[in-house]
Amino acid sequence: MTDRMETTRRGALGAMTVGALVATGALPVAAQAARKTFVLVHGAWHGGWCWRRVSDLLEKKGHKVFTPTMTGLGACSHLISKDVNLTTHITDIKNFIKWEILSDIVLVGHSYAGIIISGVAEELHGKISSIVFLDAFMPENGDSLAEKAAPAFRDAIANAINRGDVSLKAPPAAAFGVAEADRAWVDGKCTPQPISTYTEKAVYTGGRDKVAKKTYIRAKGYASPAFDAALAKTKADASWKTHEMTSGHDAMVIQPQELTELLLQAV
């Protein structure tokens, strides 16, 4: 069963469970009204699998959760090619929202997916009630990930392009702050990132700013000037909420309980 199929199945089962609770009166009226729909978008090299701990916690609280996997990654890694780029991944998430007929969603993007959810909000901001950037890039118009990344990472991208590589291999899970007990799992699930996702320039005209609720969460256990700058920018804007975690970069793996609590504050 693919990540996409599992995501849809788990979302449907979660909805059926909550529906049964509502029908029997086991779920309080206030809880019924507070039930939200979360779309959790993974970062580079990852897949929908990385959200399992957080999605389980949210579903136990009665929320509907979707964790789509983008083209060329995770369960869809067999679709990788030089043609997979930012537009591909933005379209993946837009189409997922459209085909699942979702609205009033909490859209969460981790790391690279900050660029993706910004692109999604360009068209679908009316379907997003809250947007959350988790240790994520916040692109301006014309930015590319290759330009925003740290110098050593920019060099790795340039070298891969010069070699004609289709993708860039994932760093070890330890680099993301993942605990030793989870490293084999994360390393075994991460797959190469399509190279064109680093080089295509973002098209941004302010869609994310039209979302009513906006949150930036910084995982301070991971060094990143780009994410520090994004935190400072959002802190200075009264329309944003900001939070800081002690976690390393893969906060959904490292501190799922703490992250879940912050996501619930963002709704």
PDB file of C-alpha atoms in Angstrom:
ATOM      1  CA  MET A   1       0.000   0.000   0.000  1.00  0.00           C
ATOM      2  CA  THR A   2       1.479   3.381  -0.956  1.00  0.00           C
ATOM      3  CA  ASP A   3       1.802   6.394   1.367  1.00  0.00           C
ATOM      4  CA  ARG A   4      -0.914   8.157  -0.675  1.00  0.00           C
ATOM      5  CA  MET A   5      -3.331   5.217  -0.329  1.00  0.00           C
ATOM      6  CA  GLU A   6      -2.510   4.797   3.358  1.00  0.00           C
ATOM      7  CA  THR A   7      -3.043   8.527   3.930  1.00  0.00           C
ATOM      8  CA  THR A   8      -6.500   8.407   2.376  1.00  0.00           C
ATOM      9  CA  ARG A   9      -7.389   5.194   4.248  1.00  0.00           C
ATOM     10  CA  ARG A  10      -6.284   6.546   7.599  1.00  0.00           C
ATOM     11  CA  GLY A  11      -8.101   9.827   7.009  1.00  0.00           C
ATOM     12  CA  ALA A  12     -11.296   7.956   6.181  1.00  0.00           C
ATOM     13  CA  LEU A  13     -10.998   5.670   9.220  1.00  0.00           C
ATOM     14  CA  GLY A  14     -10.342   8.667  11.451  1.00  0.00           C
ATOM     15  CA  ALA A  15     -13.418  10.427  10.095  1.00  0.00           C
ATOM     16  CA  MET A  16     -15.537   7.268  10.630  1.00  0.00           C
ATOM     17  CA  THR A  17     -14.339   6.942  14.217  1.00  0.00           C
ATOM     18  CA  VAL A  18     -15.113  10.563  15.043  1.00  0.00           C
ATOM     19  CA  GLY A  19     -18.449  10.266  13.264  1.00  0.00           C
ATOM     20  CA  ALA A  20     -19.370   7.316  15.463  1.00  0.00           C
ATOM     21  CA  LEU A  21     -18.452   9.263  18.582  1.00  0.00           C
ATOM     22  CA  VAL A  22     -20.584  12.190  17.464  1.00  0.00           C
ATOM     23  CA  ALA A  23     -23.544   9.928  16.669  1.00  0.00           C
ATOM     24  CA  THR A  24     -23.425   8.277  20.097  1.00  0.00           C
ATOM     25  CA  GLY A  25     -22.907  11.545  21.925  1.00  0.00           C
ATOM     26  CA  ALA A  26     -19.511  10.399  23.213  1.00  0.00           C
ATOM     27  CA  LEU A  27     -17.788  13.433  21.705  1.00  0.00           C
ATOM     28  CA  PRO A  28     -18.714  16.724  23.434  1.00  0.00           C
ATOM     29  CA  VAL A  29     -20.337  19.445  21.330  1.00  0.00           C
ATOM     30  CA  ALA A  30     -17.371  21.760  21.907  1.00  0.00           C
ATOM     31  CA  ALA A  31     -14.978  19.074  20.676  1.00  0.00           C
ATOM     32  CA  GLN A  32     -17.150  18.492  17.616  1.00  0.00           C
ATOM     33  CA  ALA A  33     -16.980  22.185  16.755  1.00  0.00           C
ATOM     34  CA  ALA A  34     -13.210  22.294  17.333  1.00  0.00           C
ATOM     35  CA  ARG A  35     -12.412  19.351  15.059  1.00  0.00           C
ATOM     36  CA  LYS A  36      -9.996  20.477  12.330  1.00  0.00           C
ATOM     37  CA  THR A  37      -8.506  19.132   9.112  1.00  0.00           C
ATOM     38  CA  PHE A  38      -4.706  19.058   8.978  1.00  0.00           C
ATOM     39  CA  VAL A  39      -2.625  18.632   5.820  1.00  0.00           C
ATOM     40  CA  LEU A  40       0.985  17.927   6.842  1.00  0.00           C
ATOM     41  CA  VAL A  41       3.540  18.373   4.059  1.00  0.00           C
ATOM     42  CA  HIS A  42       6.957  16.744   4.395  1.00  0.00           C
ATOM     43  CA  GLY A  43      10.290  18.329   3.558  1.00  0.00           C
ATOM     44  CA  ALA A  44      13.105  17.338   1.208  1.00  0.00           C
ATOM     45  CA  TRP A  45      14.114  13.642   1.092  1.00  0.00           C
ATOM     46  CA  HIS A  46      11.204  12.679   3.353  1.00  0.00           C
ATOM     47  CA  GLY A  47       7.676  11.432   2.673  1.00  0.00           C
ATOM     48  CA  GLY A  48       4.311  11.347   4.355  1.00  0.00           C
ATOM     49  CA  TRP A  49       5.705   8.597   6.606  1.00  0.00           C
ATOM     50  CA  CYS A  50       7.655  11.112   8.724  1.00  0.00           C
ATOM     51  CA  TRP A  51       4.443  12.566  10.206  1.00  0.00           C
ATOM     52  CA  ARG A  52       3.130   9.268  11.627  1.00  0.00           C
ATOM     53  CA  ARG A  53       3.707  10.107  15.293  1.00  0.00           C
ATOM     54  CA  VAL A  54       2.133  13.557  14.997  1.00  0.00           C
ATOM     55  CA  SER A  55      -0.774  12.374  12.863  1.00  0.00           C
ATOM     56  CA  ASP A  56      -1.545   9.604  15.367  1.00  0.00           C
ATOM     57  CA  LEU A  57      -1.661  12.152  18.198  1.00  0.00           C
ATOM     58  CA  LEU A  58      -3.881  14.549  16.257  1.00  0.00           C
ATOM     59  CA  GLU A  59      -6.256  11.770  15.225  1.00  0.00           C
ATOM     60  CA  LYS A  60      -6.567  10.593  18.828  1.00  0.00           C
ATOM     61  CA  LYS A  61      -7.803  14.097  19.628  1.00  0.00           C
ATOM     62  CA  GLY A  62     -10.504  13.760  16.973  1.00  0.00           C
ATOM     63  CA  HIS A  63      -8.918  15.689  14.109  1.00  0.00           C
ATOM     64  CA  LYS A  64      -8.766  14.628  10.474  1.00  0.00           C
ATOM     65  CA  VAL A  65      -5.179  14.349   9.205  1.00  0.00           C
ATOM     66  CA  PHE A  66      -3.699  13.897   5.726  1.00  0.00           C
ATOM     67  CA  THR A  67       0.014  13.357   5.007  1.00  0.00           C
ATOM     68  CA  PRO A  68       0.474  13.318   1.210  1.00  0.00           C
ATOM     69  CA  THR A  69       3.765  12.236  -0.344  1.00  0.00           C
ATOM     70  CA  MET A  70       5.125  14.351  -3.198  1.00  0.00           C
ATOM     71  CA  THR A  71       6.262  13.042  -6.590  1.00  0.00           C
ATOM     72  CA  GLY A  72       9.680  11.363  -6.666  1.00  0.00           C
ATOM     73  CA  LEU A  73       9.906  10.865  -2.903  1.00  0.00           C
ATOM     74  CA  GLY A  74       8.993   8.178  -0.383  1.00  0.00           C
ATOM     75  CA  ALA A  75       6.370   5.804  -1.757  1.00  0.00           C
ATOM     76  CA  CYS A  76       6.450   7.831  -4.987  1.00  0.00           C
ATOM     77  CA  SER A  77      10.249   7.648  -5.368  1.00  0.00           C
ATOM     78  CA  HIS A  78       9.824   5.473  -8.469  1.00  0.00           C
ATOM     79  CA  LEU A  79       8.497   8.588 -10.248  1.00  0.00           C
ATOM     80  CA  ILE A  80      11.687  10.619  -9.846  1.00  0.00           C
ATOM     81  CA  SER A  81      13.051  12.344 -12.955  1.00  0.00           C
ATOM     82  CA  LYS A  82      14.832  15.516 -14.014  1.00  0.00           C
ATOM     83  CA  ASP A  83      11.415  17.010 -14.787  1.00  0.00           C
ATOM     84  CA  VAL A  84      10.189  16.889 -11.182  1.00  0.00           C
ATOM     85  CA  ASN A  85      10.448  20.433  -9.833  1.00  0.00           C
ATOM     86  CA  LEU A  86       8.784  22.945  -7.486  1.00  0.00           C
ATOM     87  CA  THR A  87       5.802  23.261  -9.781  1.00  0.00           C
ATOM     88  CA  THR A  88       5.331  19.484  -9.680  1.00  0.00           C
ATOM     89  CA  HIS A  89       5.291  19.426  -5.894  1.00  0.00           C
ATOM     90  CA  ILE A  90       3.059  22.474  -5.543  1.00  0.00           C
ATOM     91  CA  THR A  91       0.641  20.845  -7.981  1.00  0.00           C
ATOM     92  CA  ASP A  92       0.801  17.589  -5.978  1.00  0.00           C
ATOM     93  CA  ILE A  93      -0.493  19.337  -2.863  1.00  0.00           C
ATOM     94  CA  LYS A  94      -2.983  21.589  -4.651  1.00  0.00           C
ATOM     95  CA  ASN A  95      -4.490  18.600  -6.433  1.00  0.00           C
ATOM     96  CA  PHE A  96      -4.586  16.582  -3.227  1.00  0.00           C
ATOM     97  CA  ILE A  97      -6.608  19.342  -1.556  1.00  0.00           C
ATOM     98  CA  LYS A  98      -8.911  19.670  -4.572  1.00  0.00           C
ATOM     99  CA  TRP A  99      -9.505  15.944  -5.090  1.00  0.00           C
ATOM    100  CA  GLU A 100     -10.100  15.285  -1.393  1.00  0.00           C
ATOM    101  CA  ILE A 101     -12.490  18.295  -1.416  1.00  0.00           C
ATOM    102  CA  LEU A 102     -10.809  19.853   1.616  1.00  0.00           C
ATOM    103  CA  SER A 103     -11.462  23.304   3.040  1.00  0.00           C
ATOM    104  CA  ASP A 104     -10.876  25.187   6.291  1.00  0.00           C
ATOM    105  CA  ILE A 105      -7.563  23.341   6.542  1.00  0.00           C
ATOM    106  CA  VAL A 106      -4.500  23.773   8.716  1.00  0.00           C
ATOM    107  CA  LEU A 107      -1.681  23.551   6.162  1.00  0.00           C
ATOM    108  CA  VAL A 108       1.704  22.660   7.661  1.00  0.00           C
ATOM    109  CA  GLY A 109       5.006  22.628   5.776  1.00  0.00           C
ATOM    110  CA  HIS A 110       8.337  21.361   7.103  1.00  0.00           C
ATOM    111  CA  SER A 111      11.660  22.753   5.842  1.00  0.00           C
ATOM    112  CA  TYR A 112      11.647  22.621   2.010  1.00  0.00           C
ATOM    113  CA  ALA A 113       7.855  22.428   2.121  1.00  0.00           C
ATOM    114  CA  GLY A 114       7.728  26.051   3.256  1.00  0.00           C
ATOM    115  CA  ILE A 115       8.271  26.835  -0.416  1.00  0.00           C
ATOM    116  CA  ILE A 116       5.581  24.333  -1.392  1.00  0.00           C
ATOM    117  CA  ILE A 117       2.862  25.582   0.962  1.00  0.00           C
ATOM    118  CA  SER A 118       3.650  29.168  -0.065  1.00  0.00           C
ATOM    119  CA  GLY A 119       2.999  28.108  -3.654  1.00  0.00           C
ATOM    120  CA  VAL A 120      -0.201  26.303  -2.684  1.00  0.00           C
ATOM    121  CA  ALA A 121      -1.463  29.412  -0.885  1.00  0.00           C
ATOM    122  CA  GLU A 122      -1.024  31.458  -4.047  1.00  0.00           C
ATOM    123  CA  GLU A 123      -4.126  29.773  -5.476  1.00  0.00           C
ATOM    124  CA  LEU A 124      -5.858  28.086  -2.550  1.00  0.00           C
ATOM    125  CA  HIS A 125      -5.505  30.587   0.314  1.00  0.00           C
ATOM    126  CA  GLY A 126      -9.297  30.670   0.565  1.00  0.00           C
ATOM    127  CA  LYS A 127      -9.313  26.991   1.588  1.00  0.00           C
ATOM    128  CA  ILE A 128      -6.634  27.482   4.267  1.00  0.00           C
ATOM    129  CA  SER A 129      -7.717  28.659   7.725  1.00  0.00           C
ATOM    130  CA  SER A 130      -4.216  28.425   9.199  1.00  0.00           C
ATOM    131  CA  ILE A 131      -0.753  28.039   7.667  1.00  0.00           C
ATOM    132  CA  VAL A 132       2.220  26.762   9.671  1.00  0.00           C
ATOM    133  CA  PHE A 133       5.898  26.881   8.711  1.00  0.00           C
ATOM    134  CA  LEU A 134       7.884  24.314  10.705  1.00  0.00           C
ATOM    135  CA  ASP A 135      11.604  25.128  10.587  1.00  0.00           C
ATOM    136  CA  ALA A 136      10.850  26.063   7.006  1.00  0.00           C
ATOM    137  CA  PHE A 137      11.970  28.267   4.159  1.00  0.00           C
ATOM    138  CA  MET A 138       9.826  31.327   3.456  1.00  0.00           C
ATOM    139  CA  PRO A 139      10.511  32.281  -0.160  1.00  0.00           C
ATOM    140  CA  GLU A 140      10.171  35.649  -1.779  1.00  0.00           C
ATOM    141  CA  ASN A 141       9.330  35.933  -5.450  1.00  0.00           C
ATOM    142  CA  GLY A 142      12.173  34.626  -7.610  1.00  0.00           C
ATOM    143  CA  ASP A 143      13.961  32.729  -4.824  1.00  0.00           C
ATOM    144  CA  SER A 144      15.319  29.229  -5.369  1.00  0.00           C
ATOM    145  CA  LEU A 145      16.283  26.759  -2.667  1.00  0.00           C
ATOM    146  CA  ALA A 146      19.795  26.582  -4.093  1.00  0.00           C
ATOM    147  CA  GLU A 147      20.189  30.299  -3.373  1.00  0.00           C
ATOM    148  CA  LYS A 148      18.689  30.127   0.127  1.00  0.00           C
ATOM    149  CA  ALA A 149      20.646  27.112   1.345  1.00  0.00           C
ATOM    150  CA  ALA A 150      23.846  27.203   3.390  1.00  0.00           C
ATOM    151  CA  PRO A 151      27.093  27.567   1.348  1.00  0.00           C
ATOM    152  CA  ALA A 152      28.156  23.911   1.730  1.00  0.00           C
ATOM    153  CA  PHE A 153      24.741  22.751   0.588  1.00  0.00           C
ATOM    154  CA  ARG A 154      24.799  25.159  -2.358  1.00  0.00           C
ATOM    155  CA  ASP A 155      28.114  23.616  -3.397  1.00  0.00           C
ATOM    156  CA  ALA A 156      26.636  20.105  -3.200  1.00  0.00           C
ATOM    157  CA  ILE A 157      23.749  21.178  -5.431  1.00  0.00           C
ATOM    158  CA  ALA A 158      26.097  22.815  -7.937  1.00  0.00           C
ATOM    159  CA  ASN A 159      28.302  19.716  -8.062  1.00  0.00           C
ATOM    160  CA  ALA A 160      25.286  17.453  -8.608  1.00  0.00           C
ATOM    161  CA  ILE A 161      24.069  19.650 -11.454  1.00  0.00           C
ATOM    162  CA  ASN A 162      27.526  19.679 -13.050  1.00  0.00           C
ATOM    163  CA  ARG A 163      27.597  15.874 -12.928  1.00  0.00           C
ATOM    164  CA  GLY A 164      24.200  15.720 -14.575  1.00  0.00           C
ATOM    165  CA  ASP A 165      22.630  14.020 -11.560  1.00  0.00           C
ATOM    166  CA  VAL A 166      18.852  13.723 -11.425  1.00  0.00           C
ATOM    167  CA  SER A 167      18.775  13.921  -7.626  1.00  0.00           C
ATOM    168  CA  LEU A 168      20.669  14.770  -4.461  1.00  0.00           C
ATOM    169  CA  LYS A 169      21.245  12.116  -1.796  1.00  0.00           C
ATOM    170  CA  ALA A 170      19.809  12.691   1.676  1.00  0.00           C
ATOM    171  CA  PRO A 171      22.100  13.650   4.556  1.00  0.00           C
ATOM    172  CA  PRO A 172      22.199  11.175   7.462  1.00  0.00           C
ATOM    173  CA  ALA A 173      19.359  11.405   9.966  1.00  0.00           C
ATOM    174  CA  ALA A 174      21.869  12.415  12.632  1.00  0.00           C
ATOM    175  CA  ALA A 175      22.334  15.713  10.772  1.00  0.00           C
ATOM    176  CA  PHE A 176      18.654  16.479  11.427  1.00  0.00           C
ATOM    177  CA  GLY A 177      19.067  15.825  15.152  1.00  0.00           C
ATOM    178  CA  VAL A 178      17.269  12.474  15.074  1.00  0.00           C
ATOM    179  CA  ALA A 179      17.919  10.306  18.142  1.00  0.00           C
ATOM    180  CA  GLU A 180      20.097   7.242  17.648  1.00  0.00           C
ATOM    181  CA  ALA A 181      17.155   4.890  18.221  1.00  0.00           C
ATOM    182  CA  ASP A 182      15.293   6.395  15.242  1.00  0.00           C
ATOM    183  CA  ARG A 183      18.164   6.908  12.815  1.00  0.00           C
ATOM    184  CA  ALA A 184      17.924   3.545  11.054  1.00  0.00           C
ATOM    185  CA  TRP A 185      14.206   4.135  10.454  1.00  0.00           C
ATOM    186  CA  VAL A 186      14.668   7.661   9.085  1.00  0.00           C
ATOM    187  CA  ASP A 187      17.758   6.785   7.026  1.00  0.00           C
ATOM    188  CA  GLY A 188      15.930   3.793   5.573  1.00  0.00           C
ATOM    189  CA  LYS A 189      12.910   5.856   4.541  1.00  0.00           C
ATOM    190  CA  CYS A 190      14.613   8.995   3.165  1.00  0.00           C
ATOM    191  CA  THR A 191      15.116   9.017  -0.609  1.00  0.00           C
ATOM    192  CA  PRO A 192      17.063  11.281  -3.002  1.00  0.00           C
ATOM    193  CA  GLN A 193      15.534  14.713  -3.692  1.00  0.00           C
ATOM    194  CA  PRO A 194      14.816  15.650  -7.346  1.00  0.00           C
ATOM    195  CA  ILE A 195      17.514  18.147  -8.344  1.00  0.00           C
ATOM    196  CA  SER A 196      15.181  20.493 -10.219  1.00  0.00           C
ATOM    197  CA  THR A 197      13.315  21.267  -7.002  1.00  0.00           C
ATOM    198  CA  TYR A 198      16.416  23.151  -5.875  1.00  0.00           C
ATOM    199  CA  THR A 199      16.868  25.234  -9.002  1.00  0.00           C
ATOM    200  CA  GLU A 200      13.368  26.315 -10.057  1.00  0.00           C
ATOM    201  CA  LYS A 201      12.559  29.824  -8.837  1.00  0.00           C
ATOM    202  CA  ALA A 202       9.514  30.364  -6.654  1.00  0.00           C
ATOM    203  CA  VAL A 203       6.599  32.465  -7.858  1.00  0.00           C
ATOM    204  CA  TYR A 204       5.213  34.350  -4.890  1.00  0.00           C
ATOM    205  CA  THR A 205       2.793  37.275  -4.919  1.00  0.00           C
ATOM    206  CA  GLY A 206       1.569  37.265  -1.316  1.00  0.00           C
ATOM    207  CA  GLY A 207      -0.831  34.332  -1.121  1.00  0.00           C
ATOM    208  CA  ARG A 208       0.335  33.123   2.293  1.00  0.00           C
ATOM    209  CA  ASP A 209      -0.220  36.596   3.768  1.00  0.00           C
ATOM    210  CA  LYS A 210      -3.918  36.311   2.894  1.00  0.00           C
ATOM    211  CA  VAL A 211      -4.342  33.374   5.279  1.00  0.00           C
ATOM    212  CA  ALA A 212      -5.987  34.525   8.513  1.00  0.00           C
ATOM    213  CA  LYS A 213      -3.782  32.569  10.925  1.00  0.00           C
ATOM    214  CA  LYS A 214      -0.044  32.283  10.336  1.00  0.00           C
ATOM    215  CA  THR A 215       2.536  30.539  12.523  1.00  0.00           C
ATOM    216  CA  TYR A 216       6.295  30.021  12.342  1.00  0.00           C
ATOM    217  CA  ILE A 217       7.892  27.306  14.505  1.00  0.00           C
ATOM    218  CA  ARG A 218      11.672  27.272  14.855  1.00  0.00           C
ATOM    219  CA  ALA A 219      13.521  24.126  15.945  1.00  0.00           C
ATOM    220  CA  LYS A 220      16.460  25.788  17.687  1.00  0.00           C
ATOM    221  CA  GLY A 221      18.449  22.576  17.986  1.00  0.00           C
ATOM    222  CA  TYR A 222      19.251  22.871  14.274  1.00  0.00           C
ATOM    223  CA  ALA A 223      21.603  25.598  13.038  1.00  0.00           C
ATOM    224  CA  SER A 224      20.194  27.513  10.063  1.00  0.00           C
ATOM    225  CA  PRO A 225      20.681  31.215   9.287  1.00  0.00           C
ATOM    226  CA  ALA A 226      17.784  31.025   6.803  1.00  0.00           C
ATOM    227  CA  PHE A 227      15.369  29.730   9.438  1.00  0.00           C
ATOM    228  CA  ASP A 228      16.674  32.206  12.030  1.00  0.00           C
ATOM    229  CA  ALA A 229      15.971  35.000   9.551  1.00  0.00           C
ATOM    230  CA  ALA A 230      12.461  33.671   8.910  1.00  0.00           C
ATOM    231  CA  LEU A 231      11.788  33.550  12.647  1.00  0.00           C
ATOM    232  CA  ALA A 232      13.023  37.123  13.127  1.00  0.00           C
ATOM    233  CA  LYS A 233      10.891  38.353  10.226  1.00  0.00           C
ATOM    234  CA  THR A 234       7.723  36.712  11.491  1.00  0.00           C
ATOM    235  CA  LYS A 235       8.367  37.774  15.091  1.00  0.00           C
ATOM    236  CA  ALA A 236       8.409  41.382  13.906  1.00  0.00           C
ATOM    237  CA  ASP A 237       5.007  40.988  12.216  1.00  0.00           C
ATOM    238  CA  ALA A 238       1.997  41.159  14.552  1.00  0.00           C
ATOM    239  CA  SER A 239      -0.072  39.030  12.170  1.00  0.00           C
ATOM    240  CA  TRP A 240       2.145  36.000  12.906  1.00  0.00           C
ATOM    241  CA  LYS A 241       2.469  33.707  15.905  1.00  0.00           C
ATOM    242  CA  THR A 242       5.938  32.311  16.579  1.00  0.00           C
ATOM    243  CA  HIS A 243       7.200  29.453  18.717  1.00  0.00           C
ATOM    244  CA  GLU A 244      10.626  28.007  19.460  1.00  0.00           C
ATOM    245  CA  MET A 245      11.363  24.352  20.190  1.00  0.00           C
ATOM    246  CA  THR A 246      14.527  22.788  21.602  1.00  0.00           C
ATOM    247  CA  SER A 247      14.237  20.034  18.989  1.00  0.00           C
ATOM    248  CA  GLY A 248      16.526  19.273  16.108  1.00  0.00           C
ATOM    249  CA  HIS A 249      15.257  19.817  12.566  1.00  0.00           C
ATOM    250  CA  ASP A 250      13.024  16.724  12.277  1.00  0.00           C
ATOM    251  CA  ALA A 251      10.753  17.888  15.092  1.00  0.00           C
ATOM    252  CA  MET A 252       7.898  15.603  14.021  1.00  0.00           C
ATOM    253  CA  VAL A 253      10.158  12.625  14.733  1.00  0.00           C
ATOM    254  CA  ILE A 254      12.081  14.020  17.707  1.00  0.00           C
ATOM    255  CA  GLN A 255       9.411  15.850  19.730  1.00  0.00           C
ATOM    256  CA  PRO A 256       6.022  14.767  18.336  1.00  0.00           C
ATOM    257  CA  GLN A 257       4.047  15.535  21.508  1.00  0.00           C
ATOM    258  CA  GLU A 258       5.438  19.059  21.836  1.00  0.00           C
ATOM    259  CA  LEU A 259       4.929  19.732  18.133  1.00  0.00           C
ATOM    260  CA  THR A 260       1.352  18.459  18.233  1.00  0.00           C
ATOM    261  CA  GLU A 261       0.564  20.880  21.056  1.00  0.00           C
ATOM    262  CA  LEU A 262       1.979  23.783  19.033  1.00  0.00           C
ATOM    263  CA  LEU A 263      -0.012  22.778  15.947  1.00  0.00           C
ATOM    264  CA  LEU A 264      -3.188  22.769  18.027  1.00  0.00           C
ATOM    265  CA  GLN A 265      -2.367  26.300  19.187  1.00  0.00           C
ATOM    266  CA  ALA A 266      -2.162  27.350  15.534  1.00  0.00           C
ATOM    267  CA  VAL A 267      -5.740  26.398  14.581  1.00  0.00           C
TER     268      VAL A 267
END
